[in-house]
Short mmCIF file of C-alpha atoms in Angstrom, two decimals:
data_model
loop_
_atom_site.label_atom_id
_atom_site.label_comp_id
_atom_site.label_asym_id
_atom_site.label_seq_id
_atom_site.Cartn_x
_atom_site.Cartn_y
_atom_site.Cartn_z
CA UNK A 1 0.00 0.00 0.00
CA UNK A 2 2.99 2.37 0.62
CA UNK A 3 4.65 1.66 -2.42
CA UNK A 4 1.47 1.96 -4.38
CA UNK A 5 0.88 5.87 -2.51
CA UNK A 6 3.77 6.76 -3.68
CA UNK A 7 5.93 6.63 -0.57
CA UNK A 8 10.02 6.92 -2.08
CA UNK A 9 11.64 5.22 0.16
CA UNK A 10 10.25 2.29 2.67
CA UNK A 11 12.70 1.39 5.74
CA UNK A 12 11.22 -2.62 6.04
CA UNK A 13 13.31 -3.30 9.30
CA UNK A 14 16.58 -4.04 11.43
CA UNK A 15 17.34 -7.71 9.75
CA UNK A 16 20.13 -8.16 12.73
CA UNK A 17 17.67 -7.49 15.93
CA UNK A 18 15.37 -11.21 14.66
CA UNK A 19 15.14 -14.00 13.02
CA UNK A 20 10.91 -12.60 12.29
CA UNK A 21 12.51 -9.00 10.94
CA UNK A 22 15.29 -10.62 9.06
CA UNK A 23 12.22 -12.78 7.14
CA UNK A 24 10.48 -10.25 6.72
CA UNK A 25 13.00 -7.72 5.19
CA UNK A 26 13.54 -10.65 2.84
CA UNK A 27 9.73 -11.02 2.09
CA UNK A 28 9.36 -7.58 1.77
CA UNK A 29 12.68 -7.03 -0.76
CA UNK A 30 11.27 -9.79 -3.09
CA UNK A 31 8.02 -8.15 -3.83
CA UNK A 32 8.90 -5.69 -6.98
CA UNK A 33 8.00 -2.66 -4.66
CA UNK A 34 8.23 0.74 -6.90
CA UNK A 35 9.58 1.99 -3.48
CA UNK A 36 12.89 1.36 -2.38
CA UNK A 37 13.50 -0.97 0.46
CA UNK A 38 16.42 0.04 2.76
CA UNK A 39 17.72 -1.85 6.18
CA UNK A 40 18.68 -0.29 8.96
CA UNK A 41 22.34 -1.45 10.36
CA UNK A 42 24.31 -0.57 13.33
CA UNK A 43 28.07 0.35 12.65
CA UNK A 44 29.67 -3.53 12.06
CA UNK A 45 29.92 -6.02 9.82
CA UNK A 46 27.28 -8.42 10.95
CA UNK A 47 24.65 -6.08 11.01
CA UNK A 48 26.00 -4.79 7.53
CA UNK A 49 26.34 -8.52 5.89
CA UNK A 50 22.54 -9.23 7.68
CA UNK A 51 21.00 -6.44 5.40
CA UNK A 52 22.62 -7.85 2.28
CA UNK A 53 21.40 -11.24 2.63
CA UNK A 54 18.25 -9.90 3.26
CA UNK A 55 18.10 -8.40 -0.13
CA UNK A 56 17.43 -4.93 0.38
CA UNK A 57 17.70 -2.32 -2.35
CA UNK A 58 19.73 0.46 -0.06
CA UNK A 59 21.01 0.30 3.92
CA UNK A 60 20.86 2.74 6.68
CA UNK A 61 23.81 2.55 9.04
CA UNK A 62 24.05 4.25 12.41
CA UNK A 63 26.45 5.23 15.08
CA UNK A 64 26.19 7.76 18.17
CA UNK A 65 27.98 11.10 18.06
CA UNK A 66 26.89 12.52 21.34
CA UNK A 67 29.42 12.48 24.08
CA UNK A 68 26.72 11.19 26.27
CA UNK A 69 25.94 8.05 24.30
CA UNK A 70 29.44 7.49 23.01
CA UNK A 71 30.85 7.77 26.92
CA UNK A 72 27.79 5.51 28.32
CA UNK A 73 26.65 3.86 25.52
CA UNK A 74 29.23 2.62 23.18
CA UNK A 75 32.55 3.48 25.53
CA UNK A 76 34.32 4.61 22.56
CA UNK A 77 36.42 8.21 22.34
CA UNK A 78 35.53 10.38 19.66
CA UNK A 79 38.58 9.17 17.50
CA UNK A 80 37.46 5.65 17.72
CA UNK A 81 33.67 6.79 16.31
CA UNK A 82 35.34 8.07 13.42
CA UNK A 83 37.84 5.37 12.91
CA UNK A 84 34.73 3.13 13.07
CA UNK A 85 33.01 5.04 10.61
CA UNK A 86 35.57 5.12 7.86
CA UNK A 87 35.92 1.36 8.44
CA UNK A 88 32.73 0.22 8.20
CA UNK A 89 31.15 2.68 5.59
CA UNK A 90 33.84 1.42 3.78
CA UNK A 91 32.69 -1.97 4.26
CA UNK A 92 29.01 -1.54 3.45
CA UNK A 93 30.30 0.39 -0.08
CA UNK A 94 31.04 -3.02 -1.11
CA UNK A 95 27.61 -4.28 -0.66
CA UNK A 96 25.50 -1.46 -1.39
CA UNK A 97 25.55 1.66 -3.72
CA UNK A 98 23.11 3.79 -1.88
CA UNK A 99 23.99 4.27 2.02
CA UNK A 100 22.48 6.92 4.15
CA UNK A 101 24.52 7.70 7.44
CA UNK A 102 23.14 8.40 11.08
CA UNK A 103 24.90 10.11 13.69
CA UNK A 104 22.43 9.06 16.50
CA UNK A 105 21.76 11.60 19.29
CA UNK A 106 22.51 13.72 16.41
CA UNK A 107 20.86 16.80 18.19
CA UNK A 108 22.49 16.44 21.51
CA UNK A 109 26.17 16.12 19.67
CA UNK A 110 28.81 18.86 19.59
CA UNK A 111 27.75 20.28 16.43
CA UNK A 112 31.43 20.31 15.39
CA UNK A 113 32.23 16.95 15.77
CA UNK A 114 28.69 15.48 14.47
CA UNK A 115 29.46 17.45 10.99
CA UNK A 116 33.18 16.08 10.96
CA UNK A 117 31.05 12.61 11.39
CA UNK A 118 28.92 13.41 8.78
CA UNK A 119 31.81 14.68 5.92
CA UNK A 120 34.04 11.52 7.26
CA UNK A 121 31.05 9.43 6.30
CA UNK A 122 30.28 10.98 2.54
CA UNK A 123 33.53 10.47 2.06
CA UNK A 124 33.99 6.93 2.78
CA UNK A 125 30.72 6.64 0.47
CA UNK A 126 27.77 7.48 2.18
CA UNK A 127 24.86 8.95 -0.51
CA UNK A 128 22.68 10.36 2.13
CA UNK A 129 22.96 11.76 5.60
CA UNK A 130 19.90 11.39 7.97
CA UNK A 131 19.84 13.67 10.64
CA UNK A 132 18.14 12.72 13.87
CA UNK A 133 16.35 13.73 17.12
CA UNK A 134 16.78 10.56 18.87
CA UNK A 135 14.92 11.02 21.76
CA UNK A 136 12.95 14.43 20.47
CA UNK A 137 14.53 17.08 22.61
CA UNK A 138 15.06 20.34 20.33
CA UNK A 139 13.01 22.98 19.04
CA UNK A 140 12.14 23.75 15.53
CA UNK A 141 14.41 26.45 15.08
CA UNK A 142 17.68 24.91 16.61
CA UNK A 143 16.68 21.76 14.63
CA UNK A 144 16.41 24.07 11.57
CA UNK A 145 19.83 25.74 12.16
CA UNK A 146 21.57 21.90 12.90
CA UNK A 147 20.16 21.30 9.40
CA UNK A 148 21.05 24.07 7.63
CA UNK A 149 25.00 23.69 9.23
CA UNK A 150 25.16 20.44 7.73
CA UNK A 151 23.76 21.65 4.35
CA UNK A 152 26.20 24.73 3.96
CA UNK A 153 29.33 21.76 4.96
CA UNK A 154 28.23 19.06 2.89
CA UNK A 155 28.51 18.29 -0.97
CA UNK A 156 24.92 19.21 -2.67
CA UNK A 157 24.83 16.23 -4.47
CA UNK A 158 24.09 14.39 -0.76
CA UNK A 159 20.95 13.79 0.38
CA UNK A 160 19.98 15.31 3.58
CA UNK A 161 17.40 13.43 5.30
CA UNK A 162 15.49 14.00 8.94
CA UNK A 163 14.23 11.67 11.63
CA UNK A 164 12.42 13.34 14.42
CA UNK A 165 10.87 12.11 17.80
CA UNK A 166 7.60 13.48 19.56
CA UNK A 167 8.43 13.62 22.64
CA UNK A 168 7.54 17.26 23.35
CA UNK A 169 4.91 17.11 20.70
CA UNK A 170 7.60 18.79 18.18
CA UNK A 171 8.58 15.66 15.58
CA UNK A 172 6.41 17.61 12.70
CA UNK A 173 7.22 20.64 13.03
CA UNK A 174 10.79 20.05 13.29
CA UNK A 175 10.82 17.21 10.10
CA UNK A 176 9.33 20.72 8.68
CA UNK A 177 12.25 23.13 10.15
CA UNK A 178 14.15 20.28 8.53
CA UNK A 179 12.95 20.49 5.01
CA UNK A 180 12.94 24.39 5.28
CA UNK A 181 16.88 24.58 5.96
CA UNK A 182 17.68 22.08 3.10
CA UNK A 183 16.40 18.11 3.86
CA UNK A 184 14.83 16.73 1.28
CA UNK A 185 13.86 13.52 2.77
CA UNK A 186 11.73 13.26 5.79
CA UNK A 187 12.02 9.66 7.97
CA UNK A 188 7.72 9.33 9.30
CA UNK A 189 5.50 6.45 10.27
CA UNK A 190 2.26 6.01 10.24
CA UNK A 191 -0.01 8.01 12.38
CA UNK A 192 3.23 8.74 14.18
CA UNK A 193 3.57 5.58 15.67
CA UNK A 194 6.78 4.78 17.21
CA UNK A 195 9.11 4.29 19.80
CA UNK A 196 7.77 6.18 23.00
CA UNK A 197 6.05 9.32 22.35
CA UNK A 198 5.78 8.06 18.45
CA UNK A 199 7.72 9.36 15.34
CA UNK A 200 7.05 12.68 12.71
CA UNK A 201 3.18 11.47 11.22
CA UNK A 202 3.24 10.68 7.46
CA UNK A 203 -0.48 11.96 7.75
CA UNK A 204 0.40 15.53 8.76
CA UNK A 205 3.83 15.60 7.34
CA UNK A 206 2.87 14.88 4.10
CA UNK A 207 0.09 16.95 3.81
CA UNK A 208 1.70 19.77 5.47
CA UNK A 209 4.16 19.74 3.13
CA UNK A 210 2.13 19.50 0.35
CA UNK A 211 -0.94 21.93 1.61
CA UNK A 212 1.11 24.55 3.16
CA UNK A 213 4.69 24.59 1.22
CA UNK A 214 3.96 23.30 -2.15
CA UNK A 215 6.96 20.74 -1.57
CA UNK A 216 6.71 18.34 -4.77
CA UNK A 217 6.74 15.01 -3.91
CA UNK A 218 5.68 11.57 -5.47
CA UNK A 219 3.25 11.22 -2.89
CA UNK A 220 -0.76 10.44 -4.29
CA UNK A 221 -1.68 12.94 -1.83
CA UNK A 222 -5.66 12.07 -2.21
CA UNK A 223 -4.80 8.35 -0.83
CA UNK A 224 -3.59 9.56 2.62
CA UNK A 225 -6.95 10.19 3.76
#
C-alpha cells in the first residue's frame, strides 16, 4: 500500500535485531515494490552482511555522536567513532551503492564533531545523511539551524534526510524546520507511531508539506486520507 501511494523510500526493518525482521525484510525485498527498500544497520559487519542477505535495495547505518551516548553507551572516544566510521562505511560500499549515514543523538552532539562525522562518512561513500532527534529534545528552530549547518558543509549532491521524535509534541514541526533549511527527505510512520512518544506522522507531514509549502513530492496525496 505504501509503495502503491507513492511513498520513495520504505525502511522494512533491522534484519540483525530477529530472526521474524530478518524474514520479513527478505519477504518484503522480493516483492517488486516501486519503493525502495532500505535496512537499517548498526556500525559492524554483521549487522551490515545481515542487510545484504536480506536483499534490500539500499542500507541505513548508524552510530552515536553525542558524548553522552558514546561515553555511556558505546565506551568509545571520539577518535574511535570516526575510525569506526571510515571502516565500516567502507565496508558496506562493497555491498550497497546507496547508504544513508546516522549520527544518533545527532541533536544532543557537539555540532562540530557530528558534521566532521557526517563529511568523514560521505567520504567513505555514504549517498545520504539522515539527521536525527533521537529522543525528540530540540526545538524547531535549533533543529532548523543543525540542518542548515550540515547543508552549507556538505557536498549538494548528498541527500539530507530527517528523523524526528515526539516527545515534546515537536517531531512535525521540526521534520518541517528540517525540510525548510535544506532536507529533502523526511524519515515518518504512520499516524506517528513509534518508539515512545511516536515518530514525525506521514499523515500531517505529508500533507503539510504538500498543503502549506507546495513541496513536490511523489506522494498520491488524495490516498492519505
Amino acid at each position: 500500500a505504501l509503495s502503491e501511494m507513492g511513498v520513495d523510500i520504505i525502511e522494512a526493518g533491522f534484519p540483525i535485531s530477529s530472526q521474524g525482521d530478518f524474514d520479513s525484510c527478505k519477504a518484503i525485498a522480493k516483492l517488486g515494490l516501486k519503493s525502495e527498500t532500505i535496512g537499517l544497520a548498526r556500525l559492524n559487519q554483521k549487522d551490515i552482511d545481515r542487510v545484504a542477505d536480506a536483499g534490500m535495495d539500499a542500507i541505513h547505518v548508524f552510530i552515536a555522536t553525542s558524548d553522552l551516548h558514546m561515553r555511556d553507551k558505546l565506551n568509545m572516544t571520539r577518535e574511535q567513532v570516526l575510525a569506526k566510521i571510515a571502516d565500516m562505511v567502507t565496508y558496506a560500499k562493497k555491498h550497497f551503492s546507496k547508504i544513508e549515514f546516522s549520527a544518533e543523538d545527532a541533536t544532543r552532539s557537539d555540532i562540530d564533531f557530528m558534521i566532521k562525522a557526517n563529511k568523514l562518512a560521505v567520504e567513505c561513500g555514504a549517498t545520504r545523511v539522515n539527521i536525527p532527534d533521537t529522543v525528540g529534545t530540540v526545538t524547531p528552530q535549533a533543529f532548523g539551524y543543525i540542518v542548515r549547518k550540515n547543508y552549507d558543509a556538505l557536498p549538494k549532491n548528498v541527500r539530507i534526510a530527517v528523523h524526528c521524535h515526539n516527545d515534546f509534541g515537536l517531531a512535525v514541526a521540526n521534520s518541517i524546520a528540517g525540510v525548510e533549511n535544506g532536507a529533502s527527505q523526511v524519515h515518518t510512520t504512520i499516524m506517528g507511531l513509534g518508539e515512545r512518544s511516536g515518530n514525525a506522522s506521514f499523515e500531517e507531514t505529508a500533507m503539510s508539506l504538500y498543503a502549506l509549502y507546495r513541496v513536490p513530492m511523489n506522494i498520491n496525496t488524495r490516498r492519505i486520507f
